[in-house]
XYZ file of N, CA and C in Angstrom:
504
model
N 21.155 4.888 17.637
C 19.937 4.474 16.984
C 19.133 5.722 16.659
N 18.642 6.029 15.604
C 18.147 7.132 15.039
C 16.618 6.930 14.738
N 15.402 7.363 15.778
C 14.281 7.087 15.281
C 13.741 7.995 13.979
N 13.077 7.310 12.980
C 12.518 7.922 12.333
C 11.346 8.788 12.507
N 11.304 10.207 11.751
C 10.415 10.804 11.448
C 9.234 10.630 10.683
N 8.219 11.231 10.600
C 6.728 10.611 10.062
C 7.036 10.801 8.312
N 7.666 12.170 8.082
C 8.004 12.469 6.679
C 9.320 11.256 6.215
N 9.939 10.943 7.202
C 11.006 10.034 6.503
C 9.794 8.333 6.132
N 9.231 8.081 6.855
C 8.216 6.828 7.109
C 7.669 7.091 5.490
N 6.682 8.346 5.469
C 6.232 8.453 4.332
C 7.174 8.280 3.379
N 8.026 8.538 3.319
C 9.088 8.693 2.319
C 9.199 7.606 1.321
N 9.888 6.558 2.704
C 10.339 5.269 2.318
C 9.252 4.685 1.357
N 8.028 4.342 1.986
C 6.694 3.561 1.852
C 7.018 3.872 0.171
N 7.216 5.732 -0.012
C 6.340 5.711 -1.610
C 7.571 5.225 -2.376
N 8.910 5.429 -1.995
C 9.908 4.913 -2.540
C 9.970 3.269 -3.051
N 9.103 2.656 -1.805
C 9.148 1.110 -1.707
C 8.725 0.655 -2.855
N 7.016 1.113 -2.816
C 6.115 0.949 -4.029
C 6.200 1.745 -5.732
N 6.995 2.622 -5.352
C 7.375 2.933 -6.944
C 8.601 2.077 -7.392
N 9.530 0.971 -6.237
C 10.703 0.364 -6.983
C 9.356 -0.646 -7.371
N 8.353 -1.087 -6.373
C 8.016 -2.370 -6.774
C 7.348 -2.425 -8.063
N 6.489 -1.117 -8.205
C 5.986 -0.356 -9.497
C 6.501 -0.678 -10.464
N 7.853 -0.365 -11.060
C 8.647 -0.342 -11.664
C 8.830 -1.962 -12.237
N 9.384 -2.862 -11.272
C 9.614 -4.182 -10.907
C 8.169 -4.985 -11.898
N 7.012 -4.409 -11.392
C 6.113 -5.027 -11.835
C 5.325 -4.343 -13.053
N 6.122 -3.366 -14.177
C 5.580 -3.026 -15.235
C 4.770 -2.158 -15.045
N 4.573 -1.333 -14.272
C 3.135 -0.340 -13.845
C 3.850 0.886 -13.463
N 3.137 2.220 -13.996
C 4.130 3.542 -13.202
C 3.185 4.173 -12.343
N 3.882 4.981 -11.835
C 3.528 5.704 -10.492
C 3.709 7.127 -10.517
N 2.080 7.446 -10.090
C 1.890 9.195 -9.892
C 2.026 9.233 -8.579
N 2.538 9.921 -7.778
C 2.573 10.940 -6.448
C 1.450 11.848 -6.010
N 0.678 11.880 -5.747
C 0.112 13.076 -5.468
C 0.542 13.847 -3.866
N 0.795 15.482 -4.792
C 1.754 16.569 -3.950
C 0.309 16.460 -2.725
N -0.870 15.955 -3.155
C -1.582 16.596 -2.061
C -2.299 15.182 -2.036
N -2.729 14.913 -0.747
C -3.215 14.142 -0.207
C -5.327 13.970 0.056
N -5.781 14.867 -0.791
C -6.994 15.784 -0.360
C -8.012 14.273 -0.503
N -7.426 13.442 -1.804
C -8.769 12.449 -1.669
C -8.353 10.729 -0.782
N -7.064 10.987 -0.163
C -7.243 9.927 0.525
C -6.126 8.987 0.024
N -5.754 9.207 -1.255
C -4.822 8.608 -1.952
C -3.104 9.507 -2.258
N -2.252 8.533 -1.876
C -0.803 9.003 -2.076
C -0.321 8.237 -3.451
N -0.644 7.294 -4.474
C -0.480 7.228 -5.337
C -1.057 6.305 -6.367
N -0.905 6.349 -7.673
C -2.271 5.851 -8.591
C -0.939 4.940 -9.457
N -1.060 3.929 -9.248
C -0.412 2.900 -10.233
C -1.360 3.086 -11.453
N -0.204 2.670 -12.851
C -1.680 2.509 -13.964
C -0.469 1.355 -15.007
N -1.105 0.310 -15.385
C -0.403 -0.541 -15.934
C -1.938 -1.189 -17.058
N -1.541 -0.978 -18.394
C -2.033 -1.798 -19.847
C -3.637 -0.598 -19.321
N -3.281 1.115 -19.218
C -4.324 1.641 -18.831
C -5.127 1.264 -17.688
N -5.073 0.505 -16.769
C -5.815 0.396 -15.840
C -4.808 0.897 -14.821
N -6.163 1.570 -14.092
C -5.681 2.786 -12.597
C -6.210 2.170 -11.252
N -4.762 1.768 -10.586
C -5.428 1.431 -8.722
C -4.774 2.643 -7.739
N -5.198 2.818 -6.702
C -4.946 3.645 -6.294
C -4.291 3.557 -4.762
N -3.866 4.137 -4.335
C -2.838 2.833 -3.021
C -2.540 4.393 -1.977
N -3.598 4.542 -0.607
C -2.946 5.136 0.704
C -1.735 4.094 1.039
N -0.688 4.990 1.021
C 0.455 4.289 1.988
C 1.009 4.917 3.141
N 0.724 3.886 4.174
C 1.629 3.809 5.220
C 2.954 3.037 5.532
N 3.805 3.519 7.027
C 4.901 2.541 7.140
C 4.852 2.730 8.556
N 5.576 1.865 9.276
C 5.391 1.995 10.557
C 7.050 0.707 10.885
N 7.607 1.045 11.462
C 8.504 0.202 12.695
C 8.250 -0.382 13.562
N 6.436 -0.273 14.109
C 5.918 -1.123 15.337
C 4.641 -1.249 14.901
N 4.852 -2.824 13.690
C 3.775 -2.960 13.585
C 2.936 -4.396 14.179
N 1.735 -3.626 14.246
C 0.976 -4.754 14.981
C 0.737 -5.874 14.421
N 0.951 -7.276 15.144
C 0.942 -8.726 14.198
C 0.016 -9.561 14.762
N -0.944 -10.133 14.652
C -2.217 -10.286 14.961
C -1.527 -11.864 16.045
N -2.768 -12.411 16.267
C -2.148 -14.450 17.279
C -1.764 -15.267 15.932
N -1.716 -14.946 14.680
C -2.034 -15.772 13.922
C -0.726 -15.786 13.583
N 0.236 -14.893 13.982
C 1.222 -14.547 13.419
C 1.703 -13.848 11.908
N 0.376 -14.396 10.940
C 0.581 -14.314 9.295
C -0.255 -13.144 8.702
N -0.918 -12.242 10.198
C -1.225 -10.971 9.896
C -1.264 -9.578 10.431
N -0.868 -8.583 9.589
C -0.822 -7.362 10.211
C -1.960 -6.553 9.918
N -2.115 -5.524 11.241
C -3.407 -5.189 11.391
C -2.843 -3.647 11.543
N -3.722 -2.557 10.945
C -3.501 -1.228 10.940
C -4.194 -0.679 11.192
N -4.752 0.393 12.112
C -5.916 1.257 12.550
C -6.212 2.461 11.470
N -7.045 2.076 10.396
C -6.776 3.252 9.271
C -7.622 4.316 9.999
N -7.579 5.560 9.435
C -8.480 6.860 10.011
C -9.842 6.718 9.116
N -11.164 6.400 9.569
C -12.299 6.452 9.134
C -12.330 7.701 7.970
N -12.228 8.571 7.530
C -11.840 9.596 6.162
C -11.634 8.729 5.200
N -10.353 8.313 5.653
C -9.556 7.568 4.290
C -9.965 6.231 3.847
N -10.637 5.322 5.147
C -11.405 4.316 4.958
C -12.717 4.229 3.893
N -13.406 5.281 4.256
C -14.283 5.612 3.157
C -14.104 5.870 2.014
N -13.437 6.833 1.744
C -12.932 7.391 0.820
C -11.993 6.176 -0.248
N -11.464 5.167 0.226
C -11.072 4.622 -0.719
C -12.122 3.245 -1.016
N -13.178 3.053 0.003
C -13.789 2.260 -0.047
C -14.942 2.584 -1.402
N -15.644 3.486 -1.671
C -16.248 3.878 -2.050
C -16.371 3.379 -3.610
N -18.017 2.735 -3.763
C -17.982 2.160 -5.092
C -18.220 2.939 -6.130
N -18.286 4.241 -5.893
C -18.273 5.359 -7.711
C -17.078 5.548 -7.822
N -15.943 4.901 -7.195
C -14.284 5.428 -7.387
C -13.847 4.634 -8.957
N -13.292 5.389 -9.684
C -12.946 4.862 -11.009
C -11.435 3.872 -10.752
N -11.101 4.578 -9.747
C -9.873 3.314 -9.593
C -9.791 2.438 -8.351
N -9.304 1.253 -8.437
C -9.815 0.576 -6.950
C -9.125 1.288 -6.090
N -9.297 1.265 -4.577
C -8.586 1.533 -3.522
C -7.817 0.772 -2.656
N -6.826 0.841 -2.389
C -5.889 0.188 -1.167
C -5.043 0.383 -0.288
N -5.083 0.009 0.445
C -3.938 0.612 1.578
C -2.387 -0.480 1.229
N -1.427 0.053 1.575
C -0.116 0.138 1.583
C 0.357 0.201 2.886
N 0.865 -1.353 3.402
C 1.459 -0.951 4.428
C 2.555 -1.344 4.566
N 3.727 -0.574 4.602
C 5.311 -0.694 4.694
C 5.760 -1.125 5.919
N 6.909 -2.016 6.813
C 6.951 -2.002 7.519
C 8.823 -2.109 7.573
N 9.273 -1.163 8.445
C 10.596 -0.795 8.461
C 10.997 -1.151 9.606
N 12.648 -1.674 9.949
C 12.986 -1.620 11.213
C 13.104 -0.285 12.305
N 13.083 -0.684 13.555
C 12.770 1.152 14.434
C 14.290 1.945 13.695
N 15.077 1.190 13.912
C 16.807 2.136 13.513
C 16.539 2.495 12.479
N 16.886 4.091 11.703
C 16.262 4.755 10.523
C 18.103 3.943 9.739
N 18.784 4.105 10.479
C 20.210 3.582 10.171
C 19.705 1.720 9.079
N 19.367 1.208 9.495
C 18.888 0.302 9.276
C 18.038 -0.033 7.773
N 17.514 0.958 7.761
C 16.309 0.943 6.417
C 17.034 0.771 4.997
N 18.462 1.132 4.852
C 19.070 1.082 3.396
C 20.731 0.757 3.749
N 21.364 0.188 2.537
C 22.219 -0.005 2.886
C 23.281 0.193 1.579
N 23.767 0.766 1.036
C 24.841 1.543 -0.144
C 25.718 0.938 -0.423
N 25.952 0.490 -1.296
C 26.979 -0.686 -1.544
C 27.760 0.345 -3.270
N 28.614 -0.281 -3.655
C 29.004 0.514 -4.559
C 28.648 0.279 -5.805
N 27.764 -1.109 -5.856
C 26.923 -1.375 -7.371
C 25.708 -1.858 -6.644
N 24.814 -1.548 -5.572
C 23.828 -1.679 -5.179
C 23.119 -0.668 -4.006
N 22.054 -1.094 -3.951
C 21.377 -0.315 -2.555
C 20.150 -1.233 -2.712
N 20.437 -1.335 -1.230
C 19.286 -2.407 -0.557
C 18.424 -2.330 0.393
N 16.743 -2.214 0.236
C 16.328 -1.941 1.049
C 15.777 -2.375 2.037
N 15.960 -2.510 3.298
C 15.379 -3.614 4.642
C 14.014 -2.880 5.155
N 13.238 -3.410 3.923
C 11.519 -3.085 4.513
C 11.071 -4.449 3.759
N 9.378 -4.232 4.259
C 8.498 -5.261 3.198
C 7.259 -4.494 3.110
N 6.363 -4.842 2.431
C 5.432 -4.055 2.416
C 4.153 -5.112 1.876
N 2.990 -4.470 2.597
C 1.635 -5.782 2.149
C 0.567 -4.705 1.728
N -0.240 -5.593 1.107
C -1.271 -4.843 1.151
C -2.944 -5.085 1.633
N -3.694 -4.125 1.432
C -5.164 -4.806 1.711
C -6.110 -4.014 0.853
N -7.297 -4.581 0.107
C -8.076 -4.012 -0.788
C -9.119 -3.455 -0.190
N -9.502 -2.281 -0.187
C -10.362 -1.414 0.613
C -11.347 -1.029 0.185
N -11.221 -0.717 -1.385
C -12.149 -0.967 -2.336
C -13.797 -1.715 -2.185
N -14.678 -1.161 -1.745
C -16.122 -1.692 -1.895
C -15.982 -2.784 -0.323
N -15.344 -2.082 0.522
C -15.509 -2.401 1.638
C -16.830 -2.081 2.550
N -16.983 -3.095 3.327
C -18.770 -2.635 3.923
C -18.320 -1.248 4.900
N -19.992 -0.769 5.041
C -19.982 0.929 5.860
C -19.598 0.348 8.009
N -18.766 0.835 8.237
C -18.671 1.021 9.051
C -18.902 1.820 10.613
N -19.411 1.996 11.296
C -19.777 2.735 12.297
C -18.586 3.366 13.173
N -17.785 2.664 12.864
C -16.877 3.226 13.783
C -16.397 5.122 13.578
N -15.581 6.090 15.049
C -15.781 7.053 15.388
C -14.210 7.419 14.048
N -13.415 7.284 14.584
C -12.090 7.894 14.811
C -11.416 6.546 13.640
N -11.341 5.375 14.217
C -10.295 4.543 13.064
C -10.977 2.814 12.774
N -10.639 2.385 12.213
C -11.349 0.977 11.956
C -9.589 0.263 11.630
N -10.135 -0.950 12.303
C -8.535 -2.054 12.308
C -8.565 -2.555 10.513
N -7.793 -2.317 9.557
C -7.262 -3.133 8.664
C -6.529 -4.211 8.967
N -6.580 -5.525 8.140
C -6.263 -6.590 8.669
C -5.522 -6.811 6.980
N -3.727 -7.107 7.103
C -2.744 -7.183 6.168
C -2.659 -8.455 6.327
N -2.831 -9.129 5.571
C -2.355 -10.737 5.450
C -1.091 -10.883 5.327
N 0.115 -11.110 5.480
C 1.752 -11.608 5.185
C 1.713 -11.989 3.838
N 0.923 -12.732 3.132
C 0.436 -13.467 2.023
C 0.247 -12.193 0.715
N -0.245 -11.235 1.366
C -0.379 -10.149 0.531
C 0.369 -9.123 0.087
N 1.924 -9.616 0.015
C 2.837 -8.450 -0.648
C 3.161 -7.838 -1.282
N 3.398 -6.604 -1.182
C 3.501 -5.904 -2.404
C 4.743 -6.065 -3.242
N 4.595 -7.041 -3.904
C 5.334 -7.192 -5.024
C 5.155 -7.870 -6.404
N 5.657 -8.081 -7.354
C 5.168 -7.901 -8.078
C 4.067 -9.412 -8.775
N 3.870 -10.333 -7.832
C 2.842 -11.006 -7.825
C 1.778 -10.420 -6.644
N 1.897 -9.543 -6.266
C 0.707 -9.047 -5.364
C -0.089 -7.958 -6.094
N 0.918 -7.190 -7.125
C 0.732 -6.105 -7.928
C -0.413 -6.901 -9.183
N 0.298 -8.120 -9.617
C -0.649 -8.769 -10.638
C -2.347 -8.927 -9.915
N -2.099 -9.388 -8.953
C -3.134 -9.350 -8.264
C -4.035 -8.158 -8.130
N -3.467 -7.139 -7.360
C -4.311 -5.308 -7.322
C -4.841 -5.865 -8.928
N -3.966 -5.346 -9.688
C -4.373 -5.311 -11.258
C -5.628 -5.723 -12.029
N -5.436 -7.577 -11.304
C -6.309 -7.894 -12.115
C -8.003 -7.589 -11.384
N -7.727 -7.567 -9.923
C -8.935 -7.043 -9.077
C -9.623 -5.838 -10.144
N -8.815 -4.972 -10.378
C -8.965 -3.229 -10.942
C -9.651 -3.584 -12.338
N -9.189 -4.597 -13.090
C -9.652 -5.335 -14.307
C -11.181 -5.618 -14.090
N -11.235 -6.630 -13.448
C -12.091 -7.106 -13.328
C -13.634 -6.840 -12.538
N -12.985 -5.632 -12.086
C -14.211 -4.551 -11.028
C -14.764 -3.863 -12.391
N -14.165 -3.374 -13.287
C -14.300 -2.524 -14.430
C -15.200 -3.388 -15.685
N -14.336 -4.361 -16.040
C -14.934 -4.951 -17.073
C -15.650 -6.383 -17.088
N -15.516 -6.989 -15.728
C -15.769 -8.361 -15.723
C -14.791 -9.377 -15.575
N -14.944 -10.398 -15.298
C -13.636 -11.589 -15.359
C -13.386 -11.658 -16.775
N -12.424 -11.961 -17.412
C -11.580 -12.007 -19.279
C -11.023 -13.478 -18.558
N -11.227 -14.025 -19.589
C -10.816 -15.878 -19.818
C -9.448 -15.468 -20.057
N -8.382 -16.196 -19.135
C -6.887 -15.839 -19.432
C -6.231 -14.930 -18.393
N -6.864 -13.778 -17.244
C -6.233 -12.781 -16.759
C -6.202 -11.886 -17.781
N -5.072 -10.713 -17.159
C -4.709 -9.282 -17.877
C -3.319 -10.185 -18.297
């Protein structure tokens, strides 16, 4: 059994969300540097969201069973919360089995990946007091894919210009 490393964790996560990217019509920037809090900026029909991602193998699942909860670092909490941000903010949370063996699997007309990933909108979130980290709370309901992506989207839409009769 091969535990994963923090750079392999990161890895996966941005890998996850640029297939789902892809999947759901929207492309994906990387950023080499991490300075404002954000690891990557979806932009689909011109509109920009912006997504910290994490991944984790032991993640925490609330009594409810139907949610996961993440201790984000107060920095990044702010920072994506923040209402002068031109693109919304969100966290990304990947969740992989502990065996790194486990995470993909190579087939000779496929590759398959054994993660899932949710999300939570952080975006114009209230100020917090807390020191060191504040609990994010991932709904199961909230996946990142590409009806969760319509969703980010139309949030990012509609923070910008108002509700539009019809969606994006």
């Amino acid at each position: 059994m091969g535990e994963p490393e923090t750079w392999q964790q990161e890895q996966v996560s941005l890998a996850y969300l640029s297939a789902v990217a892809t999947r759901a019509g929207a492309t994906s920037a990387v950023w080499n540097v991490d300075k404002d809090g954000v690891d990557v900026t979806l932009q689909r029909d011109f509109i920009d969201v912006a997504f910290q991602m994490k991944c984790t193998y032991a993640p925490i699942l609330l009594a409810d069973g139907e949610t996961y909860a993440f201790d984000l670092d107060m920095r990044t909490y702010d920072i994506l919360r923040k209402p002068t941000r031109s693109s919304a903010g969100f966290l990304g949370l990947v969740v992989v089995p502990r065996d790194i063996e486990e995470w993909l699997t190579q087939e000779d007309e496929s590759l398959f990946m054994r993660c899932a990933g949710y999300y939570a909108r952080i975006q114009d979130s209230p100020e917090v007091s807390n020191q060191g980290t504040t609990r994010i709370h991932l709904p199961k309901k909230q996946r990142l894919d590409r009806a969760g992506l319509d969703d980010v989207f139309s949030y990012a839409f509609n923070r910008l210009f108002g509700p539009r009769e019809g969606g994006l």
